[in-house]
Coordinates of C-alpha atoms in Angstrom, one line a residue:
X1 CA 0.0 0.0 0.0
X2 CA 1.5 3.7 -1.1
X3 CA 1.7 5.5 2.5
X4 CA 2.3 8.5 0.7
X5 CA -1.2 8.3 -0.8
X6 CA -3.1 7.3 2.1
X7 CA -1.0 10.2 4.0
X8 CA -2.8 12.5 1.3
X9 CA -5.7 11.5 1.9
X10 CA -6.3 12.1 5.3
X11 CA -4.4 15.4 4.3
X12 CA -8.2 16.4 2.4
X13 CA -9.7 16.0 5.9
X14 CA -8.7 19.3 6.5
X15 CA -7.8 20.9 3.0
X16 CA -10.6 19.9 0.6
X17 CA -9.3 21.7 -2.0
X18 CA -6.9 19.2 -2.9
X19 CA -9.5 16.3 -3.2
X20 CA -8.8 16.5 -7.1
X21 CA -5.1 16.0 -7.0
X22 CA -5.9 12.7 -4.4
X23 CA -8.5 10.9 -7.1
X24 CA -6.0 12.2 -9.9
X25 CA -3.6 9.5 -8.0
X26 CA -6.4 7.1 -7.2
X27 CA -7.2 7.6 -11.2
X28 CA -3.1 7.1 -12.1
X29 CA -3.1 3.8 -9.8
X30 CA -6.1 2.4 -11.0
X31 CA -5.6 3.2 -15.2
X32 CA -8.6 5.4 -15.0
X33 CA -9.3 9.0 -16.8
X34 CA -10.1 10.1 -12.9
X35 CA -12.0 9.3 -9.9
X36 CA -14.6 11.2 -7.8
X37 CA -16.7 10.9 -5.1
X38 CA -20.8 12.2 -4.6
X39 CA -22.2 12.7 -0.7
X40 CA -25.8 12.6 -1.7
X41 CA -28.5 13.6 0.9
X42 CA -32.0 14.0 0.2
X43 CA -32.2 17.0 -0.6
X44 CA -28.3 17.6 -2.1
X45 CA -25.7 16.1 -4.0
X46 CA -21.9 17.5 -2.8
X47 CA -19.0 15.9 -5.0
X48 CA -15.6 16.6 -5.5
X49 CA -13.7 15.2 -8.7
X50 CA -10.8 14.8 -11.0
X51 CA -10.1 17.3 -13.4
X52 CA -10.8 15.0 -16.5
X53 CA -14.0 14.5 -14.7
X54 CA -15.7 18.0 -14.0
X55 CA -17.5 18.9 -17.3
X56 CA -19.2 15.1 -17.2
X57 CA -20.1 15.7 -13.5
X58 CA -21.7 19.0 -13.9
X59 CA -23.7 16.9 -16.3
X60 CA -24.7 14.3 -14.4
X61 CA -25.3 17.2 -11.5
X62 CA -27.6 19.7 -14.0
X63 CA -28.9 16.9 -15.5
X64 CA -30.2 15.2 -12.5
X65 CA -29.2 11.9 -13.0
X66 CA -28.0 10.9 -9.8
X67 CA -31.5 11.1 -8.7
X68 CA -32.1 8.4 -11.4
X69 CA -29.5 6.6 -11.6
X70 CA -30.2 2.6 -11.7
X71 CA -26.3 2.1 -11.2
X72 CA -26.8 3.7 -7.5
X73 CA -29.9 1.5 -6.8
X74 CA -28.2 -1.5 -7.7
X75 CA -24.7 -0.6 -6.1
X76 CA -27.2 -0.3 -2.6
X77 CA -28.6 -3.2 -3.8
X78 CA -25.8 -5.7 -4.0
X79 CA -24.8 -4.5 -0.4
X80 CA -21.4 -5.3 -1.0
X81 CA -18.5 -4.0 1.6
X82 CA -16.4 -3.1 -0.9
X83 CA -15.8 -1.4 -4.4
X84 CA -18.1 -3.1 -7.5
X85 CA -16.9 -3.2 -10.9
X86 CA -20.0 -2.4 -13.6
X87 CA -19.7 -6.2 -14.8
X88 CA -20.3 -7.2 -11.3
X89 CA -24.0 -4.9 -11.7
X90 CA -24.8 -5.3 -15.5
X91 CA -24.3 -7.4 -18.1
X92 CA -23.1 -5.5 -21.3
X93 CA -26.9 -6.2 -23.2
X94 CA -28.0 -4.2 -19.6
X95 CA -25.7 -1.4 -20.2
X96 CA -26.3 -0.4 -23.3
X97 CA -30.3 -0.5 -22.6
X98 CA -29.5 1.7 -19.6
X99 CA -29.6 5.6 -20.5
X100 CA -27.0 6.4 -17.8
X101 CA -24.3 4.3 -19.6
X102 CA -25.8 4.9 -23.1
X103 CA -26.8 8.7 -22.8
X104 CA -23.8 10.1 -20.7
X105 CA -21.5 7.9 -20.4
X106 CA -20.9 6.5 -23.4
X107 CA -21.4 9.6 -25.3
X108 CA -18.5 11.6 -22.5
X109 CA -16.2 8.6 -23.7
X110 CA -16.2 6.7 -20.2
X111 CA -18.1 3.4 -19.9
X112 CA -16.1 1.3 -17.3
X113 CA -15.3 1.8 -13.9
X114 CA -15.7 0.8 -9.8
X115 CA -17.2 2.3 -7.1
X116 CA -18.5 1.6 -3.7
X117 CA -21.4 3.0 -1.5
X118 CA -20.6 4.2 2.2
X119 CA -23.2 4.5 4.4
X120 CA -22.5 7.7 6.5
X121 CA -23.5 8.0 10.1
X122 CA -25.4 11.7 9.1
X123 CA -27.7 9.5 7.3
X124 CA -26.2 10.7 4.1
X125 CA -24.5 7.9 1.3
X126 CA -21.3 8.3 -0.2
X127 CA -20.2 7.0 -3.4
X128 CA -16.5 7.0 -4.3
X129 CA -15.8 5.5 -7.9
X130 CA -13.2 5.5 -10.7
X131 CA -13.9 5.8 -14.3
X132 CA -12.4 4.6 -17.2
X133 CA -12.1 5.6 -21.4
X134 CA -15.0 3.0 -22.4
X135 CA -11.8 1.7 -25.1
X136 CA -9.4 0.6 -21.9
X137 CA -11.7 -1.6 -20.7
X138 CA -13.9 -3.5 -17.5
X139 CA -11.7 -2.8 -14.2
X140 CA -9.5 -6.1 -13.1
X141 CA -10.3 -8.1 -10.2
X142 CA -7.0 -7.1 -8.7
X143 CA -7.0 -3.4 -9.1
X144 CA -10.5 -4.0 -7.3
X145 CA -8.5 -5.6 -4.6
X146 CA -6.3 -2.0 -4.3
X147 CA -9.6 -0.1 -4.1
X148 CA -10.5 -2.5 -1.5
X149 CA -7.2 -1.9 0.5
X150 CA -7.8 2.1 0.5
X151 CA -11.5 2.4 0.8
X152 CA -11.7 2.8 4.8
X153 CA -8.9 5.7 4.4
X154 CA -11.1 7.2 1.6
X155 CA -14.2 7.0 3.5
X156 CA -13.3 8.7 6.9
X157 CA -11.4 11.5 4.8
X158 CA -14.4 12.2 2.9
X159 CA -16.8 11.9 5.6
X160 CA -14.8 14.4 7.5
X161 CA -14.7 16.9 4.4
X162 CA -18.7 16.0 4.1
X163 CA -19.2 17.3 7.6
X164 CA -17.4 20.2 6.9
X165 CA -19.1 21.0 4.2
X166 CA -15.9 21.1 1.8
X167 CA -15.7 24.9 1.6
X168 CA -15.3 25.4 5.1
X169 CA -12.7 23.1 6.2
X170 CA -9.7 25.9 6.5
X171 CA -11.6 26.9 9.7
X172 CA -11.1 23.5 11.0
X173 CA -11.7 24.6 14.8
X174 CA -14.7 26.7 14.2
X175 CA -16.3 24.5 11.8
X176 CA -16.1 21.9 13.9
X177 CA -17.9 23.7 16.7
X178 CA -20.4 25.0 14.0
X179 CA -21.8 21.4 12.6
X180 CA -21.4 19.8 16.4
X181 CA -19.0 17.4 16.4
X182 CA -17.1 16.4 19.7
X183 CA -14.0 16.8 19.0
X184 CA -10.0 17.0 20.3
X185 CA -7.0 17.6 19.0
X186 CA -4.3 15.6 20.9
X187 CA -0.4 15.1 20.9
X188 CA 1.3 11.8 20.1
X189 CA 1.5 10.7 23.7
X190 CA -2.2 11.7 23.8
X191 CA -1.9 15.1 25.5
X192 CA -4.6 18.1 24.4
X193 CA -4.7 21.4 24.3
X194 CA -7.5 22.1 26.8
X195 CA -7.9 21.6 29.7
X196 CA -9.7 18.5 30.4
X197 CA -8.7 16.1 33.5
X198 CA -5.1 14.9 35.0
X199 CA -1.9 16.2 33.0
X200 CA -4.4 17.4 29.8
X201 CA -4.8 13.6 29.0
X202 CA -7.9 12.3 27.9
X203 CA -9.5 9.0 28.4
X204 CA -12.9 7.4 27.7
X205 CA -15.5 6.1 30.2
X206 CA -16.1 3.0 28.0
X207 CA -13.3 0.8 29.2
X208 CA -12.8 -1.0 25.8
X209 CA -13.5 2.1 23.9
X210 CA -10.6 3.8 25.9
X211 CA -8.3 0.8 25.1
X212 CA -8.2 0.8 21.7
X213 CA -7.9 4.6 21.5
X214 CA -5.0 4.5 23.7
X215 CA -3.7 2.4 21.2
X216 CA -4.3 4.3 18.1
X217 CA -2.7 7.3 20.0
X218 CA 0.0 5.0 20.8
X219 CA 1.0 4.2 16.9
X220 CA 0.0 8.0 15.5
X221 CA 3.4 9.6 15.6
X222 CA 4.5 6.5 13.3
X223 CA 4.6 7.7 9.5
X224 CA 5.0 4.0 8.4
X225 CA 1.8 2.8 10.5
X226 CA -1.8 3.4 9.3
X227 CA -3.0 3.3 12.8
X228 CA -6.5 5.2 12.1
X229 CA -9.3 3.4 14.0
X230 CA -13.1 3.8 14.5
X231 CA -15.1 2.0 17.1
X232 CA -17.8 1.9 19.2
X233 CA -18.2 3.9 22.6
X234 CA -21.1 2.7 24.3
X235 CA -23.1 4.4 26.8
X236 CA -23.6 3.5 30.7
X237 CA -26.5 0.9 29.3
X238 CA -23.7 -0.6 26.8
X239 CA -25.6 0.9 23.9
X240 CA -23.6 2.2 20.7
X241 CA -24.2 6.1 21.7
X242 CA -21.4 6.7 19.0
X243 CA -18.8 6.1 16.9
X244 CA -15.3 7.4 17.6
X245 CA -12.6 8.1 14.6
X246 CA -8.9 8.7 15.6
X247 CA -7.7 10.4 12.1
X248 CA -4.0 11.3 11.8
X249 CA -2.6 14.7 10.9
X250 CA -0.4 14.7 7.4
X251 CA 1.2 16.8 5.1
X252 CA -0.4 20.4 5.1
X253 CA -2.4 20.2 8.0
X254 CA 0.2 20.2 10.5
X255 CA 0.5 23.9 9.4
X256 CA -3.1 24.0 11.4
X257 CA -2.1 21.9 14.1
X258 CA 1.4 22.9 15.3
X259 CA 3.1 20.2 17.4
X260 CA 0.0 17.6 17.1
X261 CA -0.5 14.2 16.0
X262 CA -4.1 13.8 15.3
X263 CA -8.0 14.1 15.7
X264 CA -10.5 12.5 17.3
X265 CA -13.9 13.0 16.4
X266 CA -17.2 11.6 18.2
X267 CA -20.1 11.2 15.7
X268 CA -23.2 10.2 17.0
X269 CA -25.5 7.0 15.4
X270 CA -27.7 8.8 14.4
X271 CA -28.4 7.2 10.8
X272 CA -32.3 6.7 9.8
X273 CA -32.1 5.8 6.7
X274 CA -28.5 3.7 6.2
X275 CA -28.4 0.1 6.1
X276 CA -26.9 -0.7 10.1
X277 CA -24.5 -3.2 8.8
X278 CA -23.5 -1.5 6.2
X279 CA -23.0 1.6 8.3
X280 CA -21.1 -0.8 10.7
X281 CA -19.1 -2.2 7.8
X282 CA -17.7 1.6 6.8
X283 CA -16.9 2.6 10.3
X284 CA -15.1 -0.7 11.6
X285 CA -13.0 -1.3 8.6
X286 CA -14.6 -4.9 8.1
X287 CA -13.6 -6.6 5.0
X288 CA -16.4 -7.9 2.7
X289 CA -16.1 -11.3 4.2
X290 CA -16.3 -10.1 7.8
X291 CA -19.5 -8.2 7.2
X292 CA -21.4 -10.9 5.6
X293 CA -20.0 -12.6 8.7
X294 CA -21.4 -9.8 11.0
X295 CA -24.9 -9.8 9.1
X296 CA -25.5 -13.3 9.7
X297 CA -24.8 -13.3 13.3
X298 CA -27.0 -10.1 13.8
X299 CA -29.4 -11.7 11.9
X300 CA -29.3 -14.9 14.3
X301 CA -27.9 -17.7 12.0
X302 CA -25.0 -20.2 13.4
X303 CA -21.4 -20.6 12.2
X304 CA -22.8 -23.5 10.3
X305 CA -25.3 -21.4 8.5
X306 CA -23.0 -18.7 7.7
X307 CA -20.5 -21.3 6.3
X308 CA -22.6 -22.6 4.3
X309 CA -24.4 -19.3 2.6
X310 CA -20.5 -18.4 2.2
X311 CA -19.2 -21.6 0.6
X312 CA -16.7 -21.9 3.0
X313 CA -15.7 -23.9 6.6
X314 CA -16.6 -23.0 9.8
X315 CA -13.2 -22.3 10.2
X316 CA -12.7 -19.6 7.9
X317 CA -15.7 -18.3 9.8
X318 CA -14.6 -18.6 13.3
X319 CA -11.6 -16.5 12.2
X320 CA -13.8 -13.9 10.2
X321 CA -15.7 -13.7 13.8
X322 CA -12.5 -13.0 15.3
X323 CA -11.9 -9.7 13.3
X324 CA -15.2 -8.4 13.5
X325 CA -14.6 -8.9 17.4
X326 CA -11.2 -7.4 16.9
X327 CA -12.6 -4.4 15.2
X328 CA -16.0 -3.9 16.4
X329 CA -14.2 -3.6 20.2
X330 CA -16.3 -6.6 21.2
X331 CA -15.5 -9.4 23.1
X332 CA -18.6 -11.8 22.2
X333 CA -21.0 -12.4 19.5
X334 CA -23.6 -11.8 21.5
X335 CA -22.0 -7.7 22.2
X336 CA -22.2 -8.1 18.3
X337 CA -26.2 -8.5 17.9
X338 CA -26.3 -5.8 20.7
X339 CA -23.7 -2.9 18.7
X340 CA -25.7 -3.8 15.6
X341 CA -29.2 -3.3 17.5
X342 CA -28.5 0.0 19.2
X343 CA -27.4 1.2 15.7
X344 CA -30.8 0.1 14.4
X345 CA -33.6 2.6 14.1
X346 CA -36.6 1.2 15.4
X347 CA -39.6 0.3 12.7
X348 CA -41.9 3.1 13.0

């Protein structure tokens, strides 16, 4: 994995404006003519994009065919924890029958590409794709496998720029404040610059929660290490109240934070209209296996059960368990069933 990129892109958390450049590289790594990524709400659609990109995206924006697109609905569909290829969607006869590929994209010279859907805890959905020249070419399973690698890095970085509303992320502080997000800006040892208990440290009042942000402060300061995590922090009822996000500081925007190592935000689950495992999916870092893994146990099927929807031993599955454990902060399957159902929004 190219640290240099994934340093770049938590670098857009706080400068925006450089979100082209980022899917330029994504675009270079992946043989595409650029990349971009749409936070759609229901009443907005927000995107950023490659250069080669902007005249077809103000398109598809003026056009409204986001709104319409059947790509989107199947992409939420599929319900897939990771990046889809439009083969994996579409068969070619469905392609050229669709006006979305036949009308715009075809006739803009692009026709192949990836993306993924990120269900966002403000009850918003992002989509990040790449698009090829329609003469390059369907995307290969292995760059799909890249994609895959950097998709959790993508996600938090544009969630953060989502939340602050891309134009006003230079006021990083105020912003912040503004849109009401919880957050602190902390040293490598884990030391921040308020005043808030003991020796300016912070800690968590979820004793597993505190644990593994201890030890994403721990491997920060390490240029090398991704060490960005997200997890649960329940409340006194062991509920999912919300989600923390420990994000590094890179590049440029140490210039904003002198002397610090990185952020952590508290989002609150507050997501009516997301999928809850796929929201828990994009905020744990689960690979596609572990979240059909997770589904199934939230959904009250055995190990047995899940092997066999999966095609695979209850072995594989017994370790798959053991990540989403790992990276849910969870010590049982049963503290599973419970995160997923406090993220749930009741019927009704």
């Amino acid at each position: 994995m190219d640290q240099g990129l994934i340093d770049q892109i938590y670098e857009c958390s706080f400068f925006p404006e450089i979100w082209p450049a980022v899917l330029d590289r994504l675009a270079e790594v992946t043989e595409a003519r650029g990349a971009e990524f749409v936070v759609l709400s229901p009443d907005k659609m927000r995107w950023r994009a490659s250069a080669s990109l902007v005249d077809s995206m103000k398109m598809m924006a003026s056009g409204g065919w986001m709104a319409r697109c059947e790509r989107v609905v199947r992409m939420r569909t599929a319900r897939r924890a990771g990046f889809m290829t439009d083969l994996d969607l579409y068969t070619e006869e469905e392609m050229a029958a669709d006006p979305f590929y036949r009308d715009l994209l075809w006739n803009c010279g692009l026709g192949w590409g990836a993306g993924t859907l990120v269900a966002l805890p403000t009850g918003e959905t992002l989509i990040l794709s790449v698009e090829r020249d329609r003469g390059r070419g369907p995307v290969e399973p292995e760059t799909v496998q890249v994609l895959d690698g950097l998709r959790p890095h993508l996600a938090r970085s544009a969630l953060m720029s989502a939340r602050l509303r891309l134009e006003q992320a230079r006021a990083v502080s105020e912003t912040l404040g503004l849109i009401g997000l919880a957050s602190l800006v902390f040293e490598e040892r884990g030391k921040v610059h308020v005043q808030w208990r003991a020796r300016d440290r912070i800690s968590l009042k979820d004793a597993d929660a505190n644990k593994l942000f201890q030890a994403a402060v721990a491997t920060m300061s390490m240029e090398e290490t991704v060490s960005v995590r997200s997890f649960a922090v329940r409340d006194g009822a062991k509920n999912a109240a919300l989600v923390a996000h420990v994000l590094p500081i890179r590049g440029n925007a140490r210039d904003i934070f002198a002397r610090c190592t990185g952020v952590l935000v508290l989002t609150q689950v507050t997501a009516p209209q997301a999928p809850p495992v796929e929201l828990v999916q994009s905020l744990f870092d689960l690979t596609p296996a572990e979240a059909r893994v997770a589904r199934g146990i939230a959904t009250g099927d055995t190990l047995d059960e899940i092997a066999a929807g999966s095609s695979v031993s209850r072995n594989t599955v017994r370790t798959h368990v053991r990540g989403v454990l790992q990276k849910t902060g969870c010590r049982r399957q049963a503290e599973v069933v419970a995160l997923l159902g406090g993220i749930m929004v009741p019927a009704g």
